[in-house]
Amino acid sequence: MNINELLANLEAKHPGEKEFLQAVKEVLISVKDVYEQHPEFEKARIIERMVEPDRIFTFRVTWVDDKGEVQNNIGYRVQFNNAIGPYKGGIRFHASVNLSILKFLGFEQTFKNALTTLPMGGAKGGSDFSPRGKSDAEIMRFCQAFILELWRNLGPDRDVPAGDIGVGGREVGYMYGMYKKLARENTGTFTGKGLSFGGSRIRPEATGFGALYFVEDMLKDLHTDIKGKTIAISGFGNVAWGAATKATELGGKVVTISGPDGYIYDPAGLDAEKIDYMLELRASGNDIVAPYADKFPGSTFFAGKKPWCQKVDIALPCATQNELNEADAKMLIENGVLMVAEVSNMGCTAEAIDTFLENGTPYAPGKAVNAGGVAVSGLEMSQDAEHLQWSAEEVDEKLHVIMHDIHENCVRYGKQDNGYINYMKGANIAGFLKVADAMMGQGII
Ligand code: 2IT
């Protein structure tokens, strides 16, 4: 495999898609050796087929705001790969959304979904629509306009969207409601739905809970546990909430959260009341964490800064891609960080990852650590298909098993001769082999 040539070709075809190229490069470097042991992959041009989405929909979304003014946004759905099952992946609403970001997310989703062991292909969608400061009615009208354009390409066995940044239970509800009205069917073609209309218990918590189950296994690899460990979390959305809840429940001490305005350092650690307040902050729609410091004395707000400069045992990026860079990685290492687990998708830059690997700091990638979210989405699809709803215990138990399996797979393919576990390499190889096998088995299509 000539990685440079593959990347150069991809870059020539899709210039400027830097996040997408970053995600592809990481996987290619990880799987090179395994790929070269399988000449049949090369013959079937597996890599070339894997790095190009099956198809991309791009569409205009026009809606009317509360002032009666007409607004235009761009909508996308990238159906990346359905070798293993129906296209599956979230929808992101954020001003920064572009094709490069959705392609990187769809590419990663394909391998992540493979790791869950459930039958799901990879997809991602979204819009440059910013929910910040929008009214509930505006959000609803936007969601409806988005689905009016996309609905024909969705379906329970075709493509099943869910939430991501800027898309939570409310937005999924509005989109699914419109989908159902147009498709005239009630087949659960969205996950993350409300509990009263086909949603799964534990889905809101799943990404964060699953991440902490994975973290527990990483700590076991280090012959320790989470009790009393200090934890830096970034973000204050659904994922950060789930992670903070489970980390606290397990006896860890979460000392930071963050938003686009800066971060909060709370040396006393988060508790149930503070975690609830985080949700309130999120629901306000202002996208800021600063008010936390006024509400809880003893905590401090650092404007325009990231939490990675605090001395902690565990760092959990839970906000967005490339939120932890090389300088942040060096600072964490200097401060003696024990391990880093990405809960956001591609939360660390390539340079940050290299820094962790060179230093021997255990680091695990988002596609393994955060796979619990989409795994419970897969369980929601199962429940919808059998027209049943499972108990929280049943879902949580299955989530636990799935996260253990993912961790085991990472160790199986990522353990080096010197004992260091390269979870990134392990996740990439395990995901790749499953997708490649599924593609090989279905002919040249
Ligand atoms: O990045 C992700 O895995 C998600 N946003 C969740 C996807 C899903 O279909 O539940």
Short mmCIF file of C-alpha atoms and ligand atoms in Angstrom, two decimals:
data_model
loop_
_atom_site.label_atom_id
_atom_site.label_comp_id
_atom_site.label_asym_id
_atom_site.label_seq_id
_atom_site.Cartn_x
_atom_site.Cartn_y
_atom_site.Cartn_z
CA MET A 1 0.00 0.00 0.00
CA ASN A 2 1.42 3.35 -1.01
CA ILE A 3 -0.21 5.63 1.55
CA ASN A 4 1.23 8.84 0.15
CA GLU A 5 0.02 8.05 -3.35
CA LEU A 6 -3.45 7.11 -2.10
CA LEU A 7 -3.68 10.33 -0.10
CA ALA A 8 -2.37 12.43 -3.00
CA ASN A 9 -5.03 10.96 -5.32
CA LEU A 10 -7.73 11.61 -2.76
CA GLU A 11 -6.51 15.16 -2.19
CA ALA A 12 -6.48 15.82 -5.96
CA LYS A 13 -10.07 14.60 -6.25
CA HIS A 14 -11.34 16.37 -3.14
CA PRO A 15 -9.08 19.36 -2.53
CA GLY A 16 -9.19 21.06 0.83
CA GLU A 17 -11.13 18.37 2.69
CA LYS A 18 -8.65 18.43 5.56
CA GLU A 19 -10.66 16.67 8.26
CA PHE A 20 -11.59 13.89 5.86
CA LEU A 21 -7.99 13.40 4.75
CA GLN A 22 -6.86 13.40 8.39
CA ALA A 23 -9.33 10.62 9.25
CA VAL A 24 -8.34 8.54 6.20
CA LYS A 25 -4.62 8.96 6.83
CA GLU A 26 -4.94 7.71 10.40
CA VAL A 27 -6.74 4.55 9.28
CA LEU A 28 -4.39 3.85 6.37
CA ILE A 29 -1.29 4.07 8.58
CA SER A 30 -2.89 1.72 11.12
CA VAL A 31 -4.01 -0.95 8.65
CA LYS A 32 -1.07 -0.90 6.21
CA ASP A 33 0.63 -4.07 7.53
CA VAL A 34 -2.58 -6.08 7.76
CA TYR A 35 -3.69 -4.91 4.31
CA GLU A 36 -0.43 -6.05 2.77
CA GLN A 37 -0.93 -9.54 4.17
CA HIS A 38 -4.12 -9.79 2.07
CA PRO A 39 -3.33 -9.48 -1.66
CA GLU A 40 -7.01 -10.18 -2.38
CA PHE A 41 -7.90 -6.81 -0.78
CA GLU A 42 -5.58 -5.01 -3.16
CA LYS A 43 -6.99 -6.92 -6.14
CA ALA A 44 -10.53 -5.89 -5.16
CA ARG A 45 -9.37 -2.28 -4.62
CA ILE A 46 -10.87 -2.40 -1.13
CA ILE A 47 -9.12 0.73 0.14
CA GLU A 48 -10.05 2.83 -2.90
CA ARG A 49 -13.67 1.72 -2.49
CA MET A 50 -13.69 2.34 1.26
CA VAL A 51 -12.49 5.93 1.08
CA GLU A 52 -15.18 7.07 -1.37
CA PRO A 53 -18.74 7.41 0.02
CA ASP A 54 -21.39 5.31 -1.75
CA ARG A 55 -23.25 8.58 -2.39
CA ILE A 56 -23.72 12.09 -1.06
CA PHE A 57 -26.91 14.14 -1.01
CA THR A 58 -26.56 17.91 -0.87
CA PHE A 59 -29.65 20.06 -0.75
CA ARG A 60 -30.99 23.52 0.01
CA VAL A 61 -33.06 23.91 3.17
CA THR A 62 -35.29 26.96 3.11
CA TRP A 63 -37.34 28.00 6.13
CA VAL A 64 -38.94 31.08 7.67
CA ASP A 65 -37.63 32.54 10.94
CA ASP A 66 -39.72 34.12 13.72
CA LYS A 67 -39.40 37.56 12.15
CA GLY A 68 -40.95 36.25 8.96
CA GLU A 69 -37.65 36.37 7.10
CA VAL A 70 -36.66 33.64 4.68
CA GLN A 71 -33.51 31.71 5.64
CA ASN A 72 -31.40 29.33 3.55
CA ASN A 73 -29.08 26.60 4.76
CA ILE A 74 -27.31 23.67 3.15
CA GLY A 75 -28.30 20.13 4.11
CA TYR A 76 -26.22 16.99 3.57
CA ARG A 77 -26.39 13.24 4.00
CA VAL A 78 -23.29 11.20 3.29
CA GLN A 79 -24.19 7.52 2.84
CA PHE A 80 -20.70 6.18 3.28
CA ASN A 81 -20.76 2.39 3.36
CA ASN A 82 -23.51 -0.21 3.81
CA ALA A 83 -21.48 -3.40 3.56
CA ILE A 84 -22.46 -4.48 7.08
CA GLY A 85 -26.00 -3.10 7.38
CA PRO A 86 -28.23 -0.11 6.66
CA TYR A 87 -26.55 3.31 6.62
CA LYS A 88 -26.43 4.55 10.21
CA GLY A 89 -25.11 7.70 11.80
CA GLY A 90 -26.01 11.03 13.33
CA ILE A 91 -27.07 14.42 12.04
CA ARG A 92 -25.06 17.48 13.08
CA PHE A 93 -26.45 21.03 13.12
CA HIS A 94 -23.63 23.52 13.59
CA ALA A 95 -22.40 26.63 11.77
CA SER A 96 -19.09 24.88 11.02
CA VAL A 97 -20.64 21.93 9.14
CA ASN A 98 -19.23 21.30 5.67
CA LEU A 99 -18.68 18.29 3.43
CA SER A 100 -15.17 17.57 4.70
CA ILE A 101 -16.43 17.29 8.28
CA LEU A 102 -19.39 15.09 7.35
CA LYS A 103 -17.21 12.86 5.18
CA PHE A 104 -14.71 12.36 8.01
CA LEU A 105 -17.58 11.59 10.38
CA GLY A 106 -19.22 9.15 7.93
CA PHE A 107 -15.89 7.42 7.29
CA GLU A 108 -15.21 7.02 11.02
CA GLN A 109 -18.79 5.91 11.62
CA THR A 110 -18.33 2.98 9.23
CA PHE A 111 -15.51 1.52 11.34
CA LYS A 112 -17.11 2.46 14.64
CA ASN A 113 -20.34 0.74 13.70
CA ALA A 114 -18.38 -2.33 12.62
CA LEU A 115 -16.77 -2.42 16.08
CA THR A 116 -20.17 -2.51 17.83
CA THR A 117 -20.74 -6.02 16.40
CA LEU A 118 -24.26 -4.89 15.34
CA PRO A 119 -25.39 -4.87 11.69
CA MET A 120 -24.98 -1.19 10.81
CA GLY A 121 -23.26 0.59 7.93
CA GLY A 122 -21.86 4.11 8.20
CA ALA A 123 -23.38 7.49 7.36
CA LYS A 124 -23.48 11.06 8.60
CA GLY A 125 -25.53 14.12 7.80
CA GLY A 126 -26.22 17.62 8.89
CA SER A 127 -26.45 21.26 8.09
CA ASP A 128 -24.63 24.55 8.61
CA PHE A 129 -27.76 25.66 10.47
CA SER A 130 -26.79 27.00 13.91
CA PRO A 131 -29.29 26.21 16.68
CA ARG A 132 -27.67 28.86 18.90
CA GLY A 133 -30.28 31.39 20.04
CA LYS A 134 -33.05 29.89 17.86
CA SER A 135 -36.57 29.55 19.23
CA ASP A 136 -38.28 26.21 19.57
CA ALA A 137 -40.59 27.07 16.67
CA GLU A 138 -37.62 27.95 14.46
CA ILE A 139 -35.90 24.68 15.31
CA MET A 140 -39.08 22.78 14.42
CA ARG A 141 -39.54 24.55 11.10
CA PHE A 142 -35.93 23.95 10.19
CA CYS A 143 -36.10 20.24 11.10
CA GLN A 144 -39.26 19.82 9.05
CA ALA A 145 -37.76 21.57 6.02
CA PHE A 146 -34.62 19.42 6.30
CA ILE A 147 -36.62 16.17 6.29
CA LEU A 148 -38.97 17.30 3.53
CA GLU A 149 -35.94 17.12 1.26
CA LEU A 150 -34.21 14.04 2.69
CA TRP A 151 -36.99 11.63 3.65
CA ARG A 152 -37.08 9.55 0.46
CA ASN A 153 -33.51 8.42 1.07
CA LEU A 154 -34.22 7.16 4.58
CA GLY A 155 -35.90 4.03 5.92
CA PRO A 156 -35.47 1.38 8.62
CA ASP A 157 -33.48 -0.89 6.29
CA ARG A 158 -31.99 1.88 4.18
CA ASP A 159 -30.65 4.73 6.28
CA VAL A 160 -31.35 5.48 9.95
CA PRO A 161 -30.19 8.89 11.25
CA ALA A 162 -29.80 9.98 14.89
CA GLY A 163 -28.44 12.94 16.82
CA ASP A 164 -25.01 14.52 16.99
CA ILE A 165 -23.80 18.02 17.93
CA GLY A 166 -26.81 20.38 17.89
CA VAL A 167 -29.29 17.53 17.44
CA GLY A 168 -30.80 16.00 20.59
CA GLY A 169 -34.10 14.40 21.53
CA ARG A 170 -36.12 17.47 20.58
CA GLU A 171 -34.67 17.73 17.06
CA VAL A 172 -34.88 13.97 16.47
CA GLY A 173 -38.54 14.14 17.51
CA TYR A 174 -39.31 16.93 15.05
CA MET A 175 -37.45 15.19 12.23
CA TYR A 176 -38.98 11.80 12.90
CA GLY A 177 -42.46 13.34 13.18
CA MET A 178 -42.10 14.87 9.72
CA TYR A 179 -40.58 11.69 8.30
CA LYS A 180 -43.48 9.61 9.57
CA LYS A 181 -46.04 12.01 8.11
CA LEU A 182 -44.42 11.87 4.67
CA ALA A 183 -43.55 8.16 4.59
CA ARG A 184 -46.86 7.10 6.17
CA GLU A 185 -45.16 4.43 8.19
CA ASN A 186 -44.10 3.99 11.80
CA THR A 187 -40.95 1.95 11.47
CA GLY A 188 -38.65 3.89 13.78
CA THR A 189 -36.46 5.37 11.04
CA PHE A 190 -34.46 7.47 13.51
CA THR A 191 -32.81 6.60 16.78
CA GLY A 192 -32.65 8.74 19.88
CA LYS A 193 -36.43 9.08 19.73
CA GLY A 194 -38.59 9.87 22.77
CA LEU A 195 -39.45 6.91 25.02
CA SER A 196 -43.15 7.27 24.23
CA PHE A 197 -42.67 6.77 20.47
CA GLY A 198 -40.14 4.00 19.96
CA GLY A 199 -37.04 5.32 21.70
CA SER A 200 -34.71 3.14 23.72
CA ARG A 201 -34.01 3.46 27.41
CA ILE A 202 -30.41 4.55 28.12
CA ARG A 203 -29.94 6.05 24.62
CA PRO A 204 -29.41 9.60 25.96
CA GLU A 205 -26.81 8.29 28.44
CA ALA A 206 -25.28 5.66 26.16
CA THR A 207 -22.33 7.54 24.64
CA GLY A 208 -21.07 8.79 28.00
CA PHE A 209 -21.84 5.58 29.91
CA GLY A 210 -20.21 3.41 27.24
CA ALA A 211 -17.16 5.68 27.25
CA LEU A 212 -16.73 5.23 31.00
CA TYR A 213 -17.08 1.45 30.68
CA PHE A 214 -14.25 1.61 28.17
CA VAL A 215 -12.23 3.87 30.48
CA GLU A 216 -12.69 1.36 33.31
CA ASP A 217 -11.19 -1.34 31.09
CA MET A 218 -8.28 0.93 30.12
CA LEU A 219 -7.60 1.59 33.79
CA LYS A 220 -7.65 -2.15 34.43
CA ASP A 221 -4.97 -2.49 31.76
CA LEU A 222 -2.98 -0.08 33.96
CA HIS A 223 -3.78 -2.15 37.07
CA THR A 224 -5.77 0.62 38.69
CA ASP A 225 -9.35 1.93 38.82
CA ILE A 226 -11.30 5.17 38.64
CA LYS A 227 -11.90 5.75 42.36
CA GLY A 228 -10.61 9.14 43.42
CA LYS A 229 -9.09 9.93 40.00
CA THR A 230 -9.41 13.52 38.79
CA ILE A 231 -10.98 13.87 35.36
CA ALA A 232 -11.02 16.73 32.86
CA ILE A 233 -14.07 16.74 30.61
CA SER A 234 -14.58 19.21 27.76
CA GLY A 235 -17.98 20.21 26.41
CA PHE A 236 -21.28 20.43 28.27
CA GLY A 237 -23.69 18.71 25.89
CA ASN A 238 -25.29 15.30 25.92
CA VAL A 239 -22.03 13.36 25.70
CA ALA A 240 -20.28 15.36 28.47
CA TRP A 241 -23.39 14.94 30.61
CA GLY A 242 -23.46 11.14 30.26
CA ALA A 243 -19.71 10.88 30.85
CA ALA A 244 -19.80 13.13 33.94
CA THR A 245 -22.79 11.23 35.36
CA LYS A 246 -21.17 7.80 35.06
CA ALA A 247 -17.68 9.00 36.06
CA THR A 248 -19.10 10.53 39.24
CA GLU A 249 -21.23 7.47 39.98
CA LEU A 250 -18.14 5.24 39.69
CA GLY A 251 -16.21 7.38 42.18
CA GLY A 252 -14.19 9.60 39.83
CA LYS A 253 -13.91 13.35 40.37
CA VAL A 254 -14.82 15.47 37.33
CA VAL A 255 -13.18 18.87 37.75
CA THR A 256 -13.80 20.60 34.41
CA ILE A 257 -16.43 21.20 31.76
CA SER A 258 -16.17 23.64 28.86
CA GLY A 259 -18.04 25.56 26.19
CA PRO A 260 -17.18 27.75 23.21
CA ASP A 261 -16.68 30.63 25.70
CA GLY A 262 -14.04 28.90 27.88
CA TYR A 263 -13.88 26.32 30.64
CA ILE A 264 -14.90 25.86 34.26
CA TYR A 265 -12.50 24.48 36.88
CA ASP A 266 -14.33 23.11 39.89
CA PRO A 267 -11.84 21.52 42.31
CA ALA A 268 -14.65 20.16 44.52
CA GLY A 269 -15.81 18.02 41.58
CA LEU A 270 -19.20 17.74 39.90
CA ASP A 271 -22.16 16.26 41.76
CA ALA A 272 -25.76 15.51 40.80
CA GLU A 273 -26.92 19.11 41.29
CA LYS A 274 -24.08 20.51 39.20
CA ILE A 275 -24.63 17.93 36.47
CA ASP A 276 -28.33 18.90 36.36
CA TYR A 277 -27.29 22.53 36.09
CA MET A 278 -25.13 21.62 33.09
CA LEU A 279 -28.30 20.44 31.36
CA GLU A 280 -30.02 23.71 32.23
CA LEU A 281 -27.14 25.64 30.70
CA ARG A 282 -27.42 23.53 27.55
CA ALA A 283 -31.18 23.97 27.36
CA SER A 284 -30.83 27.77 27.59
CA GLY A 285 -29.57 27.66 24.00
CA ASN A 286 -26.87 30.29 24.65
CA ASP A 287 -23.96 27.86 24.27
CA ILE A 288 -21.94 29.26 27.23
CA VAL A 289 -20.65 27.76 30.49
CA ALA A 290 -19.55 30.98 32.27
CA PRO A 291 -22.72 31.21 34.47
CA TYR A 292 -21.63 27.99 36.26
CA ALA A 293 -18.92 29.93 38.15
CA ASP A 294 -21.46 32.44 39.48
CA LYS A 295 -23.79 29.68 40.58
CA PHE A 296 -21.22 27.45 42.31
CA PRO A 297 -18.71 29.30 44.54
CA GLY A 298 -15.27 27.70 44.57
CA SER A 299 -15.33 27.12 40.84
CA THR A 300 -13.55 29.39 38.34
CA PHE A 301 -14.30 30.31 34.74
CA PHE A 302 -11.33 30.67 32.37
CA ALA A 303 -12.41 32.67 29.31
CA GLY A 304 -11.20 31.45 25.92
CA LYS A 305 -9.14 28.58 27.39
CA LYS A 306 -9.37 24.80 27.18
CA PRO A 307 -9.39 22.47 30.21
CA TRP A 308 -6.23 20.58 29.15
CA CYS A 309 -3.95 22.87 31.15
CA GLN A 310 -5.31 21.52 34.44
CA LYS A 311 -3.45 18.76 36.28
CA VAL A 312 -5.68 15.66 36.04
CA ASP A 313 -5.34 11.88 35.95
CA ILE A 314 -7.74 11.33 33.05
CA ALA A 315 -8.58 13.54 30.07
CA LEU A 316 -11.87 12.98 28.26
CA PRO A 317 -12.42 15.25 25.25
CA CYS A 318 -16.21 15.30 24.84
CA ALA A 319 -16.80 18.36 22.62
CA THR A 320 -15.74 18.24 18.97
CA GLN A 321 -13.03 17.26 16.46
CA ASN A 322 -9.45 18.47 16.89
CA GLU A 323 -10.20 20.03 20.27
CA LEU A 324 -6.97 18.70 21.79
CA ASN A 325 -3.75 19.65 19.96
CA GLU A 326 -0.04 18.91 20.33
CA ALA A 327 0.55 21.69 22.87
CA ASP A 328 -2.41 20.44 24.94
CA ALA A 329 -1.05 16.89 24.79
CA LYS A 330 2.37 18.05 26.01
CA MET A 331 0.77 19.97 28.86
CA LEU A 332 -1.28 16.97 29.95
CA ILE A 333 1.82 14.76 29.86
CA GLU A 334 3.86 17.31 31.84
CA ASN A 335 1.11 17.30 34.43
CA GLY A 336 1.31 13.51 34.68
CA VAL A 337 -1.89 12.43 32.93
CA LEU A 338 -2.47 8.66 33.21
CA MET A 339 -4.61 8.14 30.14
CA VAL A 340 -6.62 9.94 27.47
CA ALA A 341 -9.86 8.63 25.99
CA GLU A 342 -11.53 10.52 23.16
CA VAL A 343 -15.26 10.67 23.56
CA SER A 344 -15.73 13.24 20.78
CA ASN A 345 -15.13 12.04 17.23
CA MET A 346 -11.44 12.64 16.29
CA GLY A 347 -11.09 14.85 19.37
CA CYS A 348 -7.28 14.84 19.13
CA THR A 349 -5.18 16.18 16.27
CA ALA A 350 -2.79 13.75 14.56
CA GLU A 351 0.14 15.55 16.25
CA ALA A 352 -1.48 15.18 19.68
CA ILE A 353 -1.93 11.44 19.11
CA ASP A 354 1.71 11.09 18.01
CA THR A 355 2.77 12.89 21.18
CA PHE A 356 0.79 10.45 23.35
CA LEU A 357 2.12 7.42 21.47
CA GLU A 358 5.74 8.63 21.62
CA ASN A 359 5.41 9.22 25.34
CA GLY A 360 3.71 5.86 25.98
CA THR A 361 0.57 7.55 27.31
CA PRO A 362 -2.45 5.28 26.84
CA TYR A 363 -4.74 6.93 24.29
CA ALA A 364 -7.97 5.53 22.83
CA PRO A 365 -9.80 6.93 19.79
CA GLY A 366 -13.39 8.13 19.58
CA LYS A 367 -14.46 5.38 17.22
CA ALA A 368 -13.87 2.88 20.03
CA VAL A 369 -14.58 4.94 23.13
CA ASN A 370 -17.82 6.60 21.98
CA ALA A 371 -19.27 3.62 20.11
CA GLY A 372 -21.73 3.00 22.94
CA GLY A 373 -23.97 5.75 21.57
CA VAL A 374 -24.49 4.18 18.18
CA ALA A 375 -24.50 0.71 19.77
CA VAL A 376 -27.59 1.60 21.78
CA SER A 377 -28.99 3.13 18.59
CA GLY A 378 -28.56 -0.33 17.08
CA LEU A 379 -30.43 -1.77 20.06
CA GLU A 380 -33.17 0.82 19.50
CA MET A 381 -33.48 -0.45 15.90
CA SER A 382 -33.85 -4.00 17.22
CA GLN A 383 -36.56 -2.94 19.69
CA ASP A 384 -38.45 -1.04 16.97
CA ALA A 385 -38.22 -4.01 14.60
CA GLU A 386 -39.72 -6.34 17.19
CA HIS A 387 -42.19 -3.71 18.45
CA LEU A 388 -40.97 -4.04 22.01
CA GLN A 389 -39.24 -1.84 24.53
CA TRP A 390 -36.54 -3.28 26.77
CA SER A 391 -35.80 -2.38 30.39
CA ALA A 392 -32.97 -0.01 31.28
CA GLU A 393 -31.13 -2.90 32.93
CA GLU A 394 -31.31 -5.00 29.78
CA VAL A 395 -30.03 -2.21 27.55
CA ASP A 396 -27.27 -1.21 29.98
CA GLU A 397 -26.15 -4.82 30.32
CA LYS A 398 -25.90 -5.19 26.53
CA LEU A 399 -24.04 -1.87 26.29
CA HIS A 400 -21.56 -3.10 28.88
CA VAL A 401 -20.91 -6.32 26.95
CA ILE A 402 -20.46 -4.42 23.69
CA MET A 403 -17.96 -1.99 25.22
CA HIS A 404 -15.96 -4.89 26.73
CA ASP A 405 -15.86 -6.55 23.30
CA ILE A 406 -14.62 -3.37 21.66
CA HIS A 407 -11.93 -2.99 24.29
CA GLU A 408 -10.86 -6.61 23.81
CA ASN A 409 -10.65 -6.13 20.06
CA CYS A 410 -8.50 -3.02 20.54
CA VAL A 411 -6.14 -4.98 22.76
CA ARG A 412 -6.11 -7.97 20.42
CA TYR A 413 -4.97 -5.95 17.42
CA GLY A 414 -3.20 -3.12 19.22
CA LYS A 415 -0.96 -4.70 21.86
CA GLN A 416 2.69 -4.18 21.04
CA ASP A 417 5.66 -6.39 21.90
CA ASN A 418 6.72 -3.97 24.63
CA GLY A 419 3.27 -4.28 26.28
CA TYR A 420 2.01 -0.83 25.25
CA ILE A 421 -1.55 -1.00 23.95
CA ASN A 422 -2.11 1.12 20.84
CA TYR A 423 -5.91 1.28 21.08
CA MET A 424 -6.11 3.43 17.95
CA LYS A 425 -4.31 0.87 15.82
CA GLY A 426 -6.33 -1.95 17.36
CA ALA A 427 -9.66 -0.19 16.71
CA ASN A 428 -8.73 0.69 13.14
CA ILE A 429 -7.57 -2.83 12.28
CA ALA A 430 -10.56 -4.57 13.91
CA GLY A 431 -13.05 -2.21 12.20
CA PHE A 432 -11.26 -2.41 8.87
CA LEU A 433 -11.08 -6.21 8.80
CA LYS A 434 -14.81 -6.52 9.44
CA VAL A 435 -15.80 -4.00 6.77
CA ALA A 436 -13.29 -5.49 4.29
CA ASP A 437 -14.60 -9.00 4.91
CA ALA A 438 -18.20 -7.86 4.36
CA MET A 439 -17.23 -6.09 1.12
CA MET A 440 -15.25 -9.07 -0.17
CA GLY A 441 -18.19 -11.38 0.47
CA GLN A 442 -20.60 -9.32 -1.64
CA GLY A 443 -18.70 -9.05 -4.89
CA ILE A 444 -17.56 -6.02 -6.85
CA ILE A 445 -20.34 -3.50 -6.34
O1 2IT B 1 -21.03 9.91 16.35
C1 2IT B 1 -21.93 9.10 16.65
O2 2IT B 1 -21.68 7.90 16.80
C2 2IT B 1 -23.28 9.61 16.83
N1 2IT B 1 -23.47 10.81 16.70
C3 2IT B 1 -24.41 8.67 17.11
C4 2IT B 1 -24.85 8.00 15.87
C5 2IT B 1 -26.09 7.15 16.01
O3 2IT B 1 -26.59 6.73 14.95
O4 2IT B 1 -26.56 6.90 17.11
#
